[in-house]
PDB file of C-alpha atoms in Angstrom:
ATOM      1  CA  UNK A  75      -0.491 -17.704  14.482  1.00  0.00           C
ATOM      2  CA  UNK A  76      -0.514 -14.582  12.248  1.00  0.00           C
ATOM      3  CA  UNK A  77      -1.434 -12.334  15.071  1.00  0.00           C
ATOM      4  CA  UNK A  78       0.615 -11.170  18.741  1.00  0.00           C
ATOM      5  CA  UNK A  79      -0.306 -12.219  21.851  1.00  0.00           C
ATOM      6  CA  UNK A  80      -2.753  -9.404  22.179  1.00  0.00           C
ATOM      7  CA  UNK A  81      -4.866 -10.371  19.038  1.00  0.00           C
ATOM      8  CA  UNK A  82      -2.793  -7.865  16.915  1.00  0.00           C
ATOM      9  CA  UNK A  83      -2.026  -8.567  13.435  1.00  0.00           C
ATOM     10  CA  UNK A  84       2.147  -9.076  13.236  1.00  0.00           C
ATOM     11  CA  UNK A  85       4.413  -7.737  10.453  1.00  0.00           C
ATOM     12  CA  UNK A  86       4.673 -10.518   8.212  1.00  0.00           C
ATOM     13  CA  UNK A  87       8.248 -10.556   8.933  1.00  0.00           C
ATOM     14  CA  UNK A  88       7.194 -12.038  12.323  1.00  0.00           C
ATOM     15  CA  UNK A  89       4.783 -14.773  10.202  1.00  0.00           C
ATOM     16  CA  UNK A  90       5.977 -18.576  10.105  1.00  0.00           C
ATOM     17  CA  UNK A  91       8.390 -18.656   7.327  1.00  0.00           C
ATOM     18  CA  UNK A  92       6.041 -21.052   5.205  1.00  0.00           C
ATOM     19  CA  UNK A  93       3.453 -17.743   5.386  1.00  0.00           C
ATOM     20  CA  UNK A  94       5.617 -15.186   4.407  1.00  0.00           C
ATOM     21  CA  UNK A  95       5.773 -16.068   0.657  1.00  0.00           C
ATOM     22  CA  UNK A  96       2.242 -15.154  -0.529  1.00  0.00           C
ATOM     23  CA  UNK A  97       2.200 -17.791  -3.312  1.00  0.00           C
ATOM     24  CA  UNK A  98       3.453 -20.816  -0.958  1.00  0.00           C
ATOM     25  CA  UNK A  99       1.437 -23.385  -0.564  1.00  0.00           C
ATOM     26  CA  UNK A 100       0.605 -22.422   3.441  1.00  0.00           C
ATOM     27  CA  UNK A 101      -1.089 -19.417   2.329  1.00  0.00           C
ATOM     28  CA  UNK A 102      -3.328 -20.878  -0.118  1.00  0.00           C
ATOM     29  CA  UNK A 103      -4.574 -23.457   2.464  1.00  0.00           C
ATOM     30  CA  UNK A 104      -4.508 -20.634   5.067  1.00  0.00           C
ATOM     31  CA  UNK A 105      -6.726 -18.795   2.468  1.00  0.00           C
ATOM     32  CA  UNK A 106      -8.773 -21.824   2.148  1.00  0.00           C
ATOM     33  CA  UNK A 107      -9.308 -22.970   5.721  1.00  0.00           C
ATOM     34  CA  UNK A 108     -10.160 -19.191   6.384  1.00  0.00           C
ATOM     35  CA  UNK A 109     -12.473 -18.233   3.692  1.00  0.00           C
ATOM     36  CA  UNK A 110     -15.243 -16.478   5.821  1.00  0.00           C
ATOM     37  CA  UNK A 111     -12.461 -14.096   7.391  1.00  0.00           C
ATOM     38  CA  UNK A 112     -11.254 -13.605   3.862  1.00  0.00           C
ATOM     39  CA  UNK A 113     -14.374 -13.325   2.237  1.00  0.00           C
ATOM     40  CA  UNK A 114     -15.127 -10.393   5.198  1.00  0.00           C
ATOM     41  CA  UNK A 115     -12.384  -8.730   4.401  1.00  0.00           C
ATOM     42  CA  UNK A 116     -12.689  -8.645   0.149  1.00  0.00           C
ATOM     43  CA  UNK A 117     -16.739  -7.876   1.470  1.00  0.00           C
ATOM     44  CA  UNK A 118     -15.001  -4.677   3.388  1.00  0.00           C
ATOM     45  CA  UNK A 119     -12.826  -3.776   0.416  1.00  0.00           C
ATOM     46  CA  UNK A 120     -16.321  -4.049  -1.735  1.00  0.00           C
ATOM     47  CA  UNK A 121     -18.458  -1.607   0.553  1.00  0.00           C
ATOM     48  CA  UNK A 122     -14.846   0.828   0.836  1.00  0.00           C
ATOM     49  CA  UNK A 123     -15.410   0.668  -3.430  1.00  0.00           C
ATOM     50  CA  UNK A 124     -18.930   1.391  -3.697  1.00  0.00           C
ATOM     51  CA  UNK A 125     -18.805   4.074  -0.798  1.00  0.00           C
ATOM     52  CA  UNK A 126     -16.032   5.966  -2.793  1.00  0.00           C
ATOM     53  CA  UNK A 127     -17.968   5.369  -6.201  1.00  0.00           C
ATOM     54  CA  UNK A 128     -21.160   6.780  -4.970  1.00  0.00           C
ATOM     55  CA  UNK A 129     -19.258   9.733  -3.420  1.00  0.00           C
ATOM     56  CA  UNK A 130     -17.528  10.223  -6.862  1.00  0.00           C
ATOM     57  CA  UNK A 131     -21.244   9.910  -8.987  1.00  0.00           C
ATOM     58  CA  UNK A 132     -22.413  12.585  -5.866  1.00  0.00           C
ATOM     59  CA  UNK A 133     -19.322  15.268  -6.196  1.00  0.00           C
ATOM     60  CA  UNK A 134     -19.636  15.137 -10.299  1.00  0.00           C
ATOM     61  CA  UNK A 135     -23.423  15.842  -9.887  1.00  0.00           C
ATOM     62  CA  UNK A 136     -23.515  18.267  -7.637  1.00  0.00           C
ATOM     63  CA  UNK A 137     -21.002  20.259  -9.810  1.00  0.00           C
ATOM     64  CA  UNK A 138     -17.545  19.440  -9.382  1.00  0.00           C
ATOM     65  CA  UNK A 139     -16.027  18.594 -12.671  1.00  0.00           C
ATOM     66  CA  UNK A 140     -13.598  16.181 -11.250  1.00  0.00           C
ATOM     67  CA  UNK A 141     -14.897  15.365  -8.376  1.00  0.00           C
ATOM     68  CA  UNK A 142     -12.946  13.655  -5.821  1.00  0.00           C
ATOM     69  CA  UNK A 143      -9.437  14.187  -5.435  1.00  0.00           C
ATOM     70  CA  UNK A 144      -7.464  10.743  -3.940  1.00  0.00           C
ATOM     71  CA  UNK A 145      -4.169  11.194  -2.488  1.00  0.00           C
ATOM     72  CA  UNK A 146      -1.180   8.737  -3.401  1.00  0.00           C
ATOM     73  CA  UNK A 147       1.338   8.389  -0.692  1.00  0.00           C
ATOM     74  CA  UNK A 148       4.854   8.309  -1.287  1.00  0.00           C
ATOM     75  CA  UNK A 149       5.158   4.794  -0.042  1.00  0.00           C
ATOM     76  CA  UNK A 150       3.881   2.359   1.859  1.00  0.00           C
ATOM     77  CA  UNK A 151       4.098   0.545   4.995  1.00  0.00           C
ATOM     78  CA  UNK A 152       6.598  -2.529   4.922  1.00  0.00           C
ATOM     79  CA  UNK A 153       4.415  -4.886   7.427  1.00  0.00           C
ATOM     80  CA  UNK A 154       1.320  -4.143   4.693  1.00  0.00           C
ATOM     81  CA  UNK A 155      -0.434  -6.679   2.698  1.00  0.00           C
ATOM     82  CA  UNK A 156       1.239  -4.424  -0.452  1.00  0.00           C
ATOM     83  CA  UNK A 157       4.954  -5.190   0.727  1.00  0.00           C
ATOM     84  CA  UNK A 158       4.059  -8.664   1.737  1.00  0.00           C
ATOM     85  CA  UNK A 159       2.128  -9.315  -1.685  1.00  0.00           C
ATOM     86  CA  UNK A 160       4.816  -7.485  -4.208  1.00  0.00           C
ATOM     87  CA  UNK A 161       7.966  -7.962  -2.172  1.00  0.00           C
ATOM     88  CA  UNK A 162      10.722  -8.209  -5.302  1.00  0.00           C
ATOM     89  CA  UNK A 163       8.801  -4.610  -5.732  1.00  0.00           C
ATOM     90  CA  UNK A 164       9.257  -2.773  -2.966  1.00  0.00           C
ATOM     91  CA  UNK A 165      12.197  -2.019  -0.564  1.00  0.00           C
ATOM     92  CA  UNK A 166      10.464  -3.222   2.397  1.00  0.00           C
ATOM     93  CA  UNK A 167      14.057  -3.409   4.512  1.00  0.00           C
ATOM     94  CA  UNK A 168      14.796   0.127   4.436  1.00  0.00           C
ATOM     95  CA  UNK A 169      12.300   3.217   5.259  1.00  0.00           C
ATOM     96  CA  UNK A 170      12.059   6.597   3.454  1.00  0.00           C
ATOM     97  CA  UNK A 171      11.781  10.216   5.161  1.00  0.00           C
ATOM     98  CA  UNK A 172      13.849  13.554   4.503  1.00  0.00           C
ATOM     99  CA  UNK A 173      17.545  14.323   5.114  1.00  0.00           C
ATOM    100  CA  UNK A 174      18.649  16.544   7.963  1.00  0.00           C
ATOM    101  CA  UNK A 175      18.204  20.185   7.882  1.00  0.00           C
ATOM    102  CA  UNK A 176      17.937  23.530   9.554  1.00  0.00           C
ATOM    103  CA  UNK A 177      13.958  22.549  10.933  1.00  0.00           C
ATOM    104  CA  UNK A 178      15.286  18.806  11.643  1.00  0.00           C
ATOM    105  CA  UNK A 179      19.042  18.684  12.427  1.00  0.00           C
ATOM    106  CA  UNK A 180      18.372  14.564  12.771  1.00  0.00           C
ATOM    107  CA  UNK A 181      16.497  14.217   9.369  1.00  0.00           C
ATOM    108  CA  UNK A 182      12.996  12.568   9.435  1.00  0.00           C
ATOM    109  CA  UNK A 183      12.350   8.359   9.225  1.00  0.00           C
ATOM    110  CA  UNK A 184       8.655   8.410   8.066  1.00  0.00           C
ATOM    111  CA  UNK A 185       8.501   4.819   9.080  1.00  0.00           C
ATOM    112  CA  UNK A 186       7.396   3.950   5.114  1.00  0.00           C
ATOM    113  CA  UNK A 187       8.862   1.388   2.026  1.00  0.00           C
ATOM    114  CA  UNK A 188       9.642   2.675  -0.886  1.00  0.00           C
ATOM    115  CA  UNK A 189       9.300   0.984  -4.092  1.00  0.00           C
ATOM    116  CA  UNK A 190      12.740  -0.922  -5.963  1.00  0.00           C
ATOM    117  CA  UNK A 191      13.503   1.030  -9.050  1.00  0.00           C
ATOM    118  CA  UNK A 192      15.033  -2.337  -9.630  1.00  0.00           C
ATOM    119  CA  UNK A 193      12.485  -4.395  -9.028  1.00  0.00           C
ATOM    120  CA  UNK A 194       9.933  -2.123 -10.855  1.00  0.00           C
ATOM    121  CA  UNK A 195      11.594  -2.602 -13.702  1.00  0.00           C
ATOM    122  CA  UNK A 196      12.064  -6.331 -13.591  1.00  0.00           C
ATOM    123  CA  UNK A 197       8.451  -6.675 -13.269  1.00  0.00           C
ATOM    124  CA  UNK A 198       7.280  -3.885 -16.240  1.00  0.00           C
ATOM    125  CA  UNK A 199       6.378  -1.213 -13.080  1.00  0.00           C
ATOM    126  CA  UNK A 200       3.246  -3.778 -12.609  1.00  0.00           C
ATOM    127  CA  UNK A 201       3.167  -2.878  -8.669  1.00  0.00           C
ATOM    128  CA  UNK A 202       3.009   0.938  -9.546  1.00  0.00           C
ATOM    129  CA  UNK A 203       0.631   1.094 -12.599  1.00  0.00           C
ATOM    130  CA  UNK A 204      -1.689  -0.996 -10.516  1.00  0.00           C
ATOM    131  CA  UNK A 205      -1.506   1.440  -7.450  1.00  0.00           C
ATOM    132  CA  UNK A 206      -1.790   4.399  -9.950  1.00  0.00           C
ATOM    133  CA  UNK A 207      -5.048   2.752 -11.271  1.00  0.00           C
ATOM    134  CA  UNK A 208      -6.377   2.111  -7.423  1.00  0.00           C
ATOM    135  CA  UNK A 209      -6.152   5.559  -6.374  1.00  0.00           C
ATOM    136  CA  UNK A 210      -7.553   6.766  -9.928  1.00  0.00           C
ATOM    137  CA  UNK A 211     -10.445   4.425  -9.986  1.00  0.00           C
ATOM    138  CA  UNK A 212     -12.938   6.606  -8.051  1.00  0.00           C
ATOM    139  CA  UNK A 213     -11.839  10.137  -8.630  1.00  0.00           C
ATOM    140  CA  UNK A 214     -11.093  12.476 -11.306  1.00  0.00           C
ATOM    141  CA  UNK A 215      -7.671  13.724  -9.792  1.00  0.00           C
ATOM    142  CA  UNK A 216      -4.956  12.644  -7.897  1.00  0.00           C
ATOM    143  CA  UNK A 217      -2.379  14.518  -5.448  1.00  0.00           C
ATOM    144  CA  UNK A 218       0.907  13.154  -4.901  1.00  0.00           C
ATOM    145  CA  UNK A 219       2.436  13.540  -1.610  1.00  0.00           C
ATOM    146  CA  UNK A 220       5.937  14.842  -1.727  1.00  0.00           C
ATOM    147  CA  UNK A 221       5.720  14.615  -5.615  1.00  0.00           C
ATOM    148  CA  UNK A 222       9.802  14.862  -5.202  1.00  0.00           C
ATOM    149  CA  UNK A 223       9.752  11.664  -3.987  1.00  0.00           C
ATOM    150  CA  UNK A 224       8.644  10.026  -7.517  1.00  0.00           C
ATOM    151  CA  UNK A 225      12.444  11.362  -8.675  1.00  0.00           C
ATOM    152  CA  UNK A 226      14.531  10.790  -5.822  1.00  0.00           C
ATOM    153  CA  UNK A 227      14.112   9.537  -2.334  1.00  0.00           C
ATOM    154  CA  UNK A 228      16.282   9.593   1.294  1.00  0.00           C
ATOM    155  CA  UNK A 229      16.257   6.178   1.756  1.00  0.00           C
ATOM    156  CA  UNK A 230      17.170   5.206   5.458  1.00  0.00           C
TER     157      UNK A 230
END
């Protein structure tokens, strides 16, 4: 019931309504009832982990001081398992992209959330330090896509 009629997962906007808060009681039972598709997923997430560690250990010692470089997007998508898990944290409603111009008289909708300065603050930037920690786990440097986008934001 969590996936369309062609096997595809569903924005969790389209869930039940009892499995669209991730600490409701559904979800935990959901969780429970599921655990070897869970389990293979967190077992995915595991061998993604070690696969980016060993890459890391094999960059630094074939010379690269810092080794990998990971690359933190300037938001996320709103039918993710990060808007659906931190959803007082991110402005899953509304999409970001870039305001009209001379190359793109329309502006751009790149179809992404954004995180709530709001709601980042309510909950001591939790969300963000934790993402910031993710993509700094397994390499030595980070990029930051439109690094603009970290002070202000066209929010659509």
């Amino acid at each position: 019931h969590l996936r369309n009629a062609q096997g595809h997962t569903q924005h969790w906007n389209d869930w039940p309504e009892e499995f669209r808060d991730p600490a409701s009681p559904a979800v935990e039972a959901f969780a429970r009832d599921h655990a070897d598709e869970v389990s293979y997923h967190a077992f995915g997430q595991w061998l993604m982990a070690r696969g980016l560690e060993r890459a890391q250990v094999a960059a630094r010692s074939a010379g690269m001081r810092i080794g990998l470089i990971s690359d933190l997007a300037v938001g996320a998508d709103g039918g993710g398992s990060q808007a659906w898990s931190r959803q007082a944290e991110l402005l899953a409603s509304l999409s970001v992209g870039a305001p009209p111009d001379v190359m793109n008289r329309d502006g751009q909708n790149w179809g992404i959330s954004a995180f709530s300065p709001w709601g980042l603050r309510q909950h001591g930037f939790r969300a963000y330090i934790e993402m910031l920690r993710a993509n700094l786990a397994h390499a030595g440097g980070m990029r930051i896509d439109h690094v603009l986008g970290l002070k202000r934001l066209w929010v659509m």
